[in-house]
Tab-separated table of C-alpha atoms in Angstrom:
chain	number	residue	atom	x	y	z
T	1	UNK	CA	178.772	-116.925	-92.676
T	2	UNK	CA	178.268	-114.507	-89.822
T	3	UNK	CA	175.070	-115.549	-87.698
T	4	UNK	CA	175.053	-113.219	-84.253
T	5	UNK	CA	176.895	-110.594	-82.663
T	6	UNK	CA	176.698	-110.869	-78.930
T	7	UNK	CA	177.498	-107.843	-76.351
T	8	UNK	CA	177.748	-108.961	-72.829
T	9	UNK	CA	178.256	-107.551	-69.577
T	10	UNK	CA	180.720	-109.925	-67.705
T	11	UNK	CA	180.223	-108.187	-64.175
T	12	UNK	CA	176.476	-108.284	-64.409
T	13	UNK	CA	176.135	-111.014	-67.028
T	14	UNK	CA	173.730	-109.241	-68.438
T	15	UNK	CA	173.113	-109.617	-72.563
T	16	UNK	CA	173.376	-105.824	-73.584
T	17	UNK	CA	172.517	-106.988	-77.551
T	18	UNK	CA	172.280	-109.346	-79.418
T	19	UNK	CA	172.555	-108.776	-83.187
T	20	UNK	CA	170.844	-110.885	-85.875
T	21	UNK	CA	173.598	-111.186	-88.863
T	22	UNK	CA	171.815	-113.675	-90.851
T	23	UNK	CA	168.585	-115.195	-91.285
T	24	UNK	CA	170.557	-118.659	-89.268
T	25	UNK	CA	171.303	-116.134	-86.728
T	26	UNK	CA	169.021	-116.655	-83.367
T	27	UNK	CA	166.820	-114.004	-81.597
T	28	UNK	CA	167.304	-111.820	-79.013
T	29	UNK	CA	165.821	-114.326	-76.490
T	30	UNK	CA	168.104	-117.151	-77.597
T	31	UNK	CA	170.810	-114.599	-77.586
T	32	UNK	CA	170.102	-114.120	-73.725
T	33	UNK	CA	171.023	-117.859	-73.360
T	34	UNK	CA	173.434	-117.652	-75.484
T	35	UNK	CA	175.421	-114.570	-73.922
T	36	UNK	CA	175.207	-117.104	-70.403
T	37	UNK	CA	176.694	-119.924	-72.152
T	38	UNK	CA	179.878	-117.520	-74.008
T	39	UNK	CA	180.297	-116.295	-70.731
T	40	UNK	CA	180.395	-119.398	-68.698
T	41	UNK	CA	182.491	-121.448	-71.319
T	42	UNK	CA	184.708	-118.342	-71.542
T	43	UNK	CA	185.302	-118.334	-66.999
T	44	UNK	CA	185.479	-121.922	-67.510
T	45	UNK	CA	188.270	-122.098	-69.839
T	46	UNK	CA	190.027	-118.990	-68.044
T	47	UNK	CA	189.629	-120.406	-64.483
T	48	UNK	CA	191.263	-123.784	-65.916
T	49	UNK	CA	194.167	-121.310	-66.461
T	50	UNK	CA	193.995	-121.955	-70.181
T	51	UNK	CA	195.325	-117.994	-70.445
T	52	UNK	CA	192.963	-115.457	-72.363
T	53	UNK	CA	190.525	-117.336	-74.948
T	54	UNK	CA	190.309	-115.660	-78.175
T	55	UNK	CA	188.066	-118.120	-79.753
T	56	UNK	CA	186.333	-121.614	-78.995
T	57	UNK	CA	184.492	-123.888	-81.436
T	58	UNK	CA	181.556	-126.189	-81.801
T	59	UNK	CA	181.203	-128.877	-84.324
T	60	UNK	CA	179.841	-126.456	-86.755
T	61	UNK	CA	180.309	-122.833	-85.660
T	62	UNK	CA	182.828	-120.527	-83.785
T	63	UNK	CA	182.720	-117.989	-81.452
T	64	UNK	CA	185.185	-115.031	-81.729
T	65	UNK	CA	185.248	-113.142	-78.343
T	66	UNK	CA	186.916	-109.448	-78.066
T	67	UNK	CA	186.981	-108.011	-74.672
T	68	UNK	CA	187.417	-104.824	-73.286
T	69	UNK	CA	187.456	-104.453	-69.703
T	70	UNK	CA	183.808	-105.526	-68.585
T	71	UNK	CA	182.378	-105.472	-71.975
T	72	UNK	CA	182.549	-108.654	-73.991
T	73	UNK	CA	181.592	-108.845	-77.974
T	74	UNK	CA	181.278	-112.493	-79.451
T	75	UNK	CA	180.591	-113.052	-82.707
T	76	UNK	CA	179.192	-116.367	-83.734
T	77	UNK	CA	179.978	-117.526	-87.234
T	78	UNK	CA	181.149	-120.440	-89.313
T	79	UNK	CA	183.931	-121.746	-88.497
T	80	UNK	CA	185.593	-121.487	-91.944
T	81	UNK	CA	185.346	-117.669	-91.074
T	82	UNK	CA	189.103	-115.960	-90.614
T	83	UNK	CA	189.496	-115.042	-86.895
T	84	UNK	CA	192.346	-112.862	-88.028
T	85	UNK	CA	190.288	-110.694	-89.982
T	86	UNK	CA	187.171	-110.081	-87.240
T	87	UNK	CA	189.386	-110.233	-84.186
T	88	UNK	CA	190.377	-106.561	-84.520
T	89	UNK	CA	186.814	-105.805	-85.297
T	90	UNK	CA	185.020	-107.357	-82.260
T	91	UNK	CA	187.742	-105.824	-80.032
T	92	UNK	CA	186.760	-102.671	-81.935
T	93	UNK	CA	182.996	-103.154	-81.019
T	94	UNK	CA	183.712	-104.565	-77.298
T	95	UNK	CA	185.872	-100.744	-77.109
T	96	UNK	CA	183.088	-99.288	-78.812
T	97	UNK	CA	180.253	-99.940	-76.104
T	98	UNK	CA	182.623	-99.438	-73.353
T	99	UNK	CA	183.584	-96.166	-74.245
T	100	UNK	CA	180.228	-94.681	-75.183
T	101	UNK	CA	178.590	-95.421	-71.637
T	102	UNK	CA	179.590	-94.583	-67.989
T	103	UNK	CA	179.074	-98.320	-66.656
T	104	UNK	CA	179.360	-97.137	-62.892
T	105	UNK	CA	176.044	-95.919	-63.198
T	106	UNK	CA	174.201	-97.891	-65.730
T	107	UNK	CA	170.684	-98.779	-64.812
T	108	UNK	CA	170.557	-101.739	-67.022
T	109	UNK	CA	168.387	-100.854	-69.960
T	110	UNK	CA	169.409	-101.866	-73.173
T	111	UNK	CA	167.249	-99.422	-75.164
T	112	UNK	CA	169.936	-97.022	-75.745
T	113	UNK	CA	172.014	-99.147	-77.436
T	114	UNK	CA	170.054	-99.212	-80.779
T	115	UNK	CA	172.245	-96.887	-82.350
T	116	UNK	CA	175.683	-98.410	-81.251
T	117	UNK	CA	174.073	-101.598	-82.327
T	118	UNK	CA	173.967	-99.997	-86.022
T	119	UNK	CA	177.664	-98.971	-85.878
T	120	UNK	CA	178.629	-102.771	-84.908
T	121	UNK	CA	176.974	-104.216	-87.692
T	122	UNK	CA	178.877	-101.380	-90.213
T	123	UNK	CA	182.169	-102.245	-88.336
T	124	UNK	CA	181.762	-106.002	-88.762
T	125	UNK	CA	181.129	-105.503	-92.804
T	126	UNK	CA	184.396	-106.087	-94.521
T	127	UNK	CA	186.011	-103.227	-96.783
T	128	UNK	CA	187.250	-103.668	-100.348
T	129	UNK	CA	190.617	-103.123	-99.161
T	130	UNK	CA	190.441	-105.610	-96.450
T	131	UNK	CA	188.979	-108.574	-98.803
T	132	UNK	CA	191.657	-107.290	-101.404
T	133	UNK	CA	194.341	-107.207	-98.700
T	134	UNK	CA	193.527	-110.803	-97.249
T	135	UNK	CA	193.317	-112.410	-100.791
T	136	UNK	CA	196.909	-110.499	-101.603
T	137	UNK	CA	198.625	-112.323	-98.532
T	138	UNK	CA	196.423	-115.403	-99.098
T	139	UNK	CA	197.078	-115.948	-102.570
T	140	UNK	CA	200.395	-115.349	-102.341
T	141	UNK	CA	201.189	-118.445	-99.753
T	142	UNK	CA	198.985	-120.295	-102.322
T	143	UNK	CA	201.494	-119.777	-105.025
T	144	UNK	CA	204.428	-121.192	-102.753
T	145	UNK	CA	202.344	-124.580	-102.540
T	146	UNK	CA	201.738	-124.637	-106.463
T	147	UNK	CA	205.324	-123.668	-108.029
T	148	UNK	CA	203.815	-123.730	-111.510
T	149	UNK	CA	201.666	-121.045	-111.000
T	150	UNK	CA	202.843	-117.603	-112.387
T	151	UNK	CA	201.299	-115.040	-110.650
T	152	UNK	CA	197.674	-113.891	-110.011
T	153	UNK	CA	195.833	-110.793	-110.089
T	154	UNK	CA	192.763	-109.426	-108.362
T	155	UNK	CA	190.351	-107.103	-109.996
T	156	UNK	CA	187.012	-105.385	-108.799
T	157	UNK	CA	184.905	-103.284	-110.875
T	158	UNK	CA	187.288	-104.379	-113.842
T	159	UNK	CA	190.115	-102.467	-112.108
T	160	UNK	CA	193.166	-104.231	-110.954
T	161	UNK	CA	193.499	-103.841	-107.057
T	162	UNK	CA	196.699	-106.087	-107.157
T	163	UNK	CA	198.842	-108.314	-108.330
T	164	UNK	CA	201.829	-110.640	-107.587
T	165	UNK	CA	204.437	-112.738	-110.509
T	166	UNK	CA	206.966	-114.806	-109.841
T	167	UNK	CA	210.017	-114.231	-111.328
T	168	UNK	CA	209.542	-116.370	-114.733
T	169	UNK	CA	212.919	-117.134	-117.625
T	170	UNK	CA	210.270	-117.369	-120.255
T	171	UNK	CA	210.726	-113.979	-122.157
T	172	UNK	CA	207.501	-115.074	-123.738
T	173	UNK	CA	205.372	-115.472	-120.912
T	174	UNK	CA	206.944	-112.877	-118.857
T	175	UNK	CA	206.114	-110.056	-121.384
T	176	UNK	CA	202.498	-111.069	-121.779
T	177	UNK	CA	201.854	-111.563	-117.890
T	178	UNK	CA	203.280	-108.059	-117.253
T	179	UNK	CA	201.539	-106.279	-120.735
T	180	UNK	CA	198.640	-104.075	-120.886
T	181	UNK	CA	196.234	-106.990	-122.626
T	182	UNK	CA	194.231	-107.360	-118.868
T	183	UNK	CA	194.397	-103.581	-117.958
T	184	UNK	CA	190.891	-103.173	-119.062
T	185	UNK	CA	188.961	-105.908	-119.299
T	186	UNK	CA	185.821	-104.097	-120.711
T	187	UNK	CA	187.822	-103.441	-123.946
T	188	UNK	CA	188.934	-107.003	-123.878
T	189	UNK	CA	185.522	-108.038	-123.582
T	190	UNK	CA	185.233	-108.146	-127.535
T	191	UNK	CA	186.704	-111.138	-127.967
T	192	UNK	CA	185.819	-115.119	-127.384
T	193	UNK	CA	185.015	-114.068	-123.798
T	194	UNK	CA	182.348	-111.905	-125.067
T	195	UNK	CA	180.999	-114.586	-127.377
T	196	UNK	CA	180.965	-117.137	-124.976
T	197	UNK	CA	179.220	-114.587	-122.214
T	198	UNK	CA	176.684	-113.832	-124.331
T	199	UNK	CA	175.715	-117.486	-125.031
T	200	UNK	CA	175.182	-118.237	-121.383
T	201	UNK	CA	174.211	-115.064	-120.577
T	202	UNK	CA	170.987	-116.485	-118.955
T	203	UNK	CA	173.104	-117.380	-115.864
T	204	UNK	CA	175.693	-115.543	-114.238
T	205	UNK	CA	179.331	-116.324	-115.448
T	206	UNK	CA	181.427	-117.624	-112.910
T	207	UNK	CA	184.139	-119.043	-113.755
T	208	UNK	CA	186.267	-119.220	-116.988
T	209	UNK	CA	189.443	-120.809	-118.446
T	210	UNK	CA	191.228	-120.368	-121.553
T	211	UNK	CA	194.184	-121.897	-122.604
T	212	UNK	CA	196.666	-120.275	-124.586
T	213	UNK	CA	199.241	-123.623	-125.102
T	214	UNK	CA	202.050	-122.385	-123.160
T	215	UNK	CA	200.158	-120.815	-120.322
T	216	UNK	CA	196.529	-120.523	-119.479
T	217	UNK	CA	194.244	-118.371	-117.703
T	218	UNK	CA	191.495	-118.938	-114.889
T	219	UNK	CA	189.229	-116.667	-113.359
T	220	UNK	CA	186.927	-116.966	-111.404
T	221	UNK	CA	184.412	-114.351	-109.362
T	222	UNK	CA	183.027	-113.831	-106.304
T	223	UNK	CA	181.567	-111.298	-103.912
T	224	UNK	CA	179.246	-110.103	-107.027
T	225	UNK	CA	182.477	-108.050	-108.666
T	226	UNK	CA	185.563	-108.855	-107.799
T	227	UNK	CA	187.277	-111.670	-109.556
T	228	UNK	CA	191.026	-113.313	-109.502
T	229	UNK	CA	192.945	-114.331	-112.243
T	230	UNK	CA	195.519	-116.972	-111.937
T	231	UNK	CA	198.165	-117.535	-114.586
T	232	UNK	CA	198.786	-121.197	-115.081
T	233	UNK	CA	200.808	-123.241	-117.159
T	234	UNK	CA	199.279	-124.170	-120.730
T	235	UNK	CA	198.557	-127.579	-121.700
T	236	UNK	CA	196.065	-128.200	-118.608
T	237	UNK	CA	192.862	-130.233	-119.169
T	238	UNK	CA	189.763	-128.145	-118.202
T	239	UNK	CA	187.692	-131.491	-117.412
T	240	UNK	CA	190.743	-132.701	-115.142
T	241	UNK	CA	193.661	-130.505	-114.104
T	242	UNK	CA	191.477	-127.504	-113.290
T	243	UNK	CA	189.698	-128.795	-110.415
T	244	UNK	CA	192.581	-128.442	-108.018
T	245	UNK	CA	193.117	-124.950	-108.656
T	246	UNK	CA	189.759	-124.031	-108.246
T	247	UNK	CA	189.577	-126.084	-104.696
T	248	UNK	CA	192.386	-124.499	-103.263
T	249	UNK	CA	190.770	-120.920	-104.536
T	250	UNK	CA	187.349	-121.587	-103.005
T	251	UNK	CA	188.972	-122.358	-99.891
T	252	UNK	CA	190.645	-118.932	-99.712
T	253	UNK	CA	187.399	-117.487	-100.805
T	254	UNK	CA	185.493	-119.402	-98.062
T	255	UNK	CA	187.920	-118.096	-95.727
T	256	UNK	CA	186.670	-114.592	-96.098
W	1	UNK	CA	184.670	-138.482	-140.686
W	2	UNK	CA	181.803	-140.009	-139.385
W	3	UNK	CA	180.817	-137.414	-136.722
W	4	UNK	CA	177.189	-138.736	-136.073
W	5	UNK	CA	179.451	-141.914	-134.577
W	6	UNK	CA	181.859	-139.709	-132.659
W	7	UNK	CA	179.008	-137.558	-131.047
W	8	UNK	CA	176.819	-140.757	-130.525
W	9	UNK	CA	179.707	-141.847	-127.789
W	10	UNK	CA	178.261	-138.892	-125.537
W	11	UNK	CA	174.832	-140.141	-125.718
W	12	UNK	CA	174.395	-141.419	-122.412
W	13	UNK	CA	176.297	-138.897	-120.173
W	14	UNK	CA	173.940	-137.655	-117.289
W	15	UNK	CA	174.221	-134.039	-117.219
W	16	UNK	CA	175.171	-133.534	-121.093
W	17	UNK	CA	173.202	-130.939	-122.585
W	18	UNK	CA	174.544	-130.341	-125.972
W	19	UNK	CA	177.671	-131.483	-127.748
W	20	UNK	CA	178.633	-130.186	-131.127
W	21	UNK	CA	181.585	-130.031	-133.577
W	22	UNK	CA	182.491	-126.933	-135.098
W	23	UNK	CA	184.608	-126.249	-138.524
W	24	UNK	CA	185.244	-123.951	-140.616
W	25	UNK	CA	182.647	-121.587	-139.607
W	26	UNK	CA	180.131	-123.798	-139.132
W	27	UNK	CA	178.869	-126.795	-136.828
W	28	UNK	CA	179.001	-129.900	-138.577
W	29	UNK	CA	177.643	-132.152	-135.970
W	30	UNK	CA	175.272	-131.359	-133.052
W	31	UNK	CA	173.725	-133.739	-130.538
W	32	UNK	CA	171.352	-131.999	-127.986
W	33	UNK	CA	170.051	-134.448	-125.229
W	34	UNK	CA	168.277	-132.216	-122.993
W	35	UNK	CA	166.971	-128.822	-122.799
W	36	UNK	CA	165.132	-126.640	-125.186
W	37	UNK	CA	166.264	-127.570	-128.389
W	38	UNK	CA	165.459	-124.500	-129.777
W	39	UNK	CA	168.075	-122.657	-127.204
W	40	UNK	CA	170.758	-124.854	-127.604
W	41	UNK	CA	170.624	-124.597	-131.744
W	42	UNK	CA	170.811	-120.776	-130.707
W	43	UNK	CA	173.871	-121.593	-128.530
W	44	UNK	CA	175.567	-123.954	-131.381
W	45	UNK	CA	174.651	-121.460	-134.057
W	46	UNK	CA	176.165	-118.817	-131.605
W	47	UNK	CA	179.174	-121.149	-131.083
W	48	UNK	CA	179.845	-121.602	-135.027
W	49	UNK	CA	180.773	-117.835	-135.005
W	50	UNK	CA	184.167	-118.794	-132.630
W	51	UNK	CA	185.322	-120.698	-135.514
W	52	UNK	CA	188.554	-122.881	-134.841
W	53	UNK	CA	190.151	-120.307	-137.183
W	54	UNK	CA	189.110	-117.380	-134.856
W	55	UNK	CA	190.209	-119.870	-131.663
W	56	UNK	CA	193.256	-120.141	-133.676
W	57	UNK	CA	193.836	-116.556	-134.152
W	58	UNK	CA	193.683	-116.173	-130.493
W	59	UNK	CA	195.791	-119.242	-129.897
W	60	UNK	CA	193.597	-121.299	-127.634
W	61	UNK	CA	193.478	-124.636	-127.693
W	62	UNK	CA	190.544	-125.001	-125.273
W	63	UNK	CA	188.740	-123.101	-122.955
W	64	UNK	CA	185.757	-123.500	-119.944
W	65	UNK	CA	183.339	-121.151	-119.099
W	66	UNK	CA	181.113	-121.836	-115.689
W	67	UNK	CA	178.135	-120.356	-114.633
W	68	UNK	CA	175.988	-121.119	-111.670
W	69	UNK	CA	174.054	-123.804	-113.114
W	70	UNK	CA	175.556	-124.919	-116.258
W	71	UNK	CA	179.196	-124.713	-118.288
W	72	UNK	CA	180.663	-124.952	-121.944
W	73	UNK	CA	183.516	-126.296	-122.580
W	74	UNK	CA	185.647	-126.314	-125.603
W	75	UNK	CA	188.507	-128.340	-127.186
W	76	UNK	CA	190.400	-127.561	-130.505
W	77	UNK	CA	192.070	-130.496	-132.265
W	78	UNK	CA	193.488	-129.923	-135.715
W	79	UNK	CA	191.031	-127.517	-136.943
W	80	UNK	CA	187.948	-128.761	-135.360
W	81	UNK	CA	186.130	-127.706	-131.999
W	82	UNK	CA	184.438	-129.913	-129.642
W	83	UNK	CA	182.094	-127.985	-127.853
W	84	UNK	CA	179.956	-129.241	-125.058
W	85	UNK	CA	177.593	-127.816	-122.718
W	86	UNK	CA	176.721	-129.626	-119.271
W	87	UNK	CA	175.151	-129.366	-116.175
W	88	UNK	CA	177.722	-128.238	-113.642
W	89	UNK	CA	176.798	-131.695	-111.539
W	90	UNK	CA	178.111	-133.857	-114.495
W	91	UNK	CA	180.549	-136.713	-113.976
W	92	UNK	CA	183.677	-134.914	-115.121
W	93	UNK	CA	185.818	-138.598	-115.185
W	94	UNK	CA	183.361	-140.074	-117.660
W	95	UNK	CA	183.113	-136.861	-119.596
W	96	UNK	CA	186.722	-136.421	-120.000
W	97	UNK	CA	187.105	-139.981	-121.176
W	98	UNK	CA	184.959	-139.537	-124.151
W	99	UNK	CA	186.642	-136.280	-125.049
W	100	UNK	CA	190.048	-137.825	-124.797
W	101	UNK	CA	189.017	-140.917	-127.060
W	102	UNK	CA	187.149	-138.340	-129.242
W	103	UNK	CA	190.182	-136.281	-129.425
W	104	UNK	CA	192.568	-139.139	-130.005
W	105	UNK	CA	190.287	-140.747	-132.901
W	106	UNK	CA	190.801	-136.937	-134.591
W	107	UNK	CA	194.106	-136.983	-134.558
W	108	UNK	CA	193.949	-140.379	-135.920
W	109	UNK	CA	191.702	-139.818	-138.456
W	110	UNK	CA	193.474	-136.761	-140.146
């Protein structure tokens, strides 16, 4: 979860903007204090010759920092948030604030930043492409840890966005996995999935597992309408064997 | 087979809403432990549509569908389908042990 984005002028120490990104985020007054804390910690660490500080952690939060000249942007977020995804965005925001105004003649008026604040919020929102790209990379690493997994597909709005399969010796399985079976999930809804989905339609279906004997399919939905399908060996017991795959996948998604 | 006896084995599991056994397009035994009986009966009636025959056509051995609060599990052994409708916070170790016992007994008895 993202809590706040704090932008400050490190030359004067003035807090330029505190953007609240969730209910749990701090308000503007606390943001002024927080800006001071971020600057102090950053200066302290750099004075100790730690080099340029990209992030620091508290016991349950993380601060990711980006800088352009005298402008420092700091994202306060969960420790699980992926730095590689957000660091370039925070740098862009610092750059945006820096390039938008002539800081040599800035009189300290922070009301002029209202419009740019809105843009900064938009920059922080992950695009579908960014999420899919990150998932794809993470899932490939995940596959290398679980040699038994055949591959995966990533769907968004029932459209296939990415897929990856290992070289599989078994002809029957490899044929099925590369078939058109999953091309249009809407059409394939008229199957057991559809019947069962309707049965528990009172609540949103978040995960499903179908064991076809020689192989099985586990799908997990997240971010509303995106889901990942893992192609697993057959013979898994959904009560005892599935949790390890669920847990790992949750970590990957939680990372985003 | 005395399905009542087998299904009774699930009786004391906290978080189990309903357990049923289906065979040949009909539900042969149901035990509802929680929730609205009418709702659960509807679930089992709908589930009876997913006959073992249909599941065999689809070549599915077992399945799991997880919602935000409840999950549905199905286990096929011979031509019997064991259906479990459970709360997501159920103790899965206890549930698995009961399911294993049931499936083993089916194998021995048929």
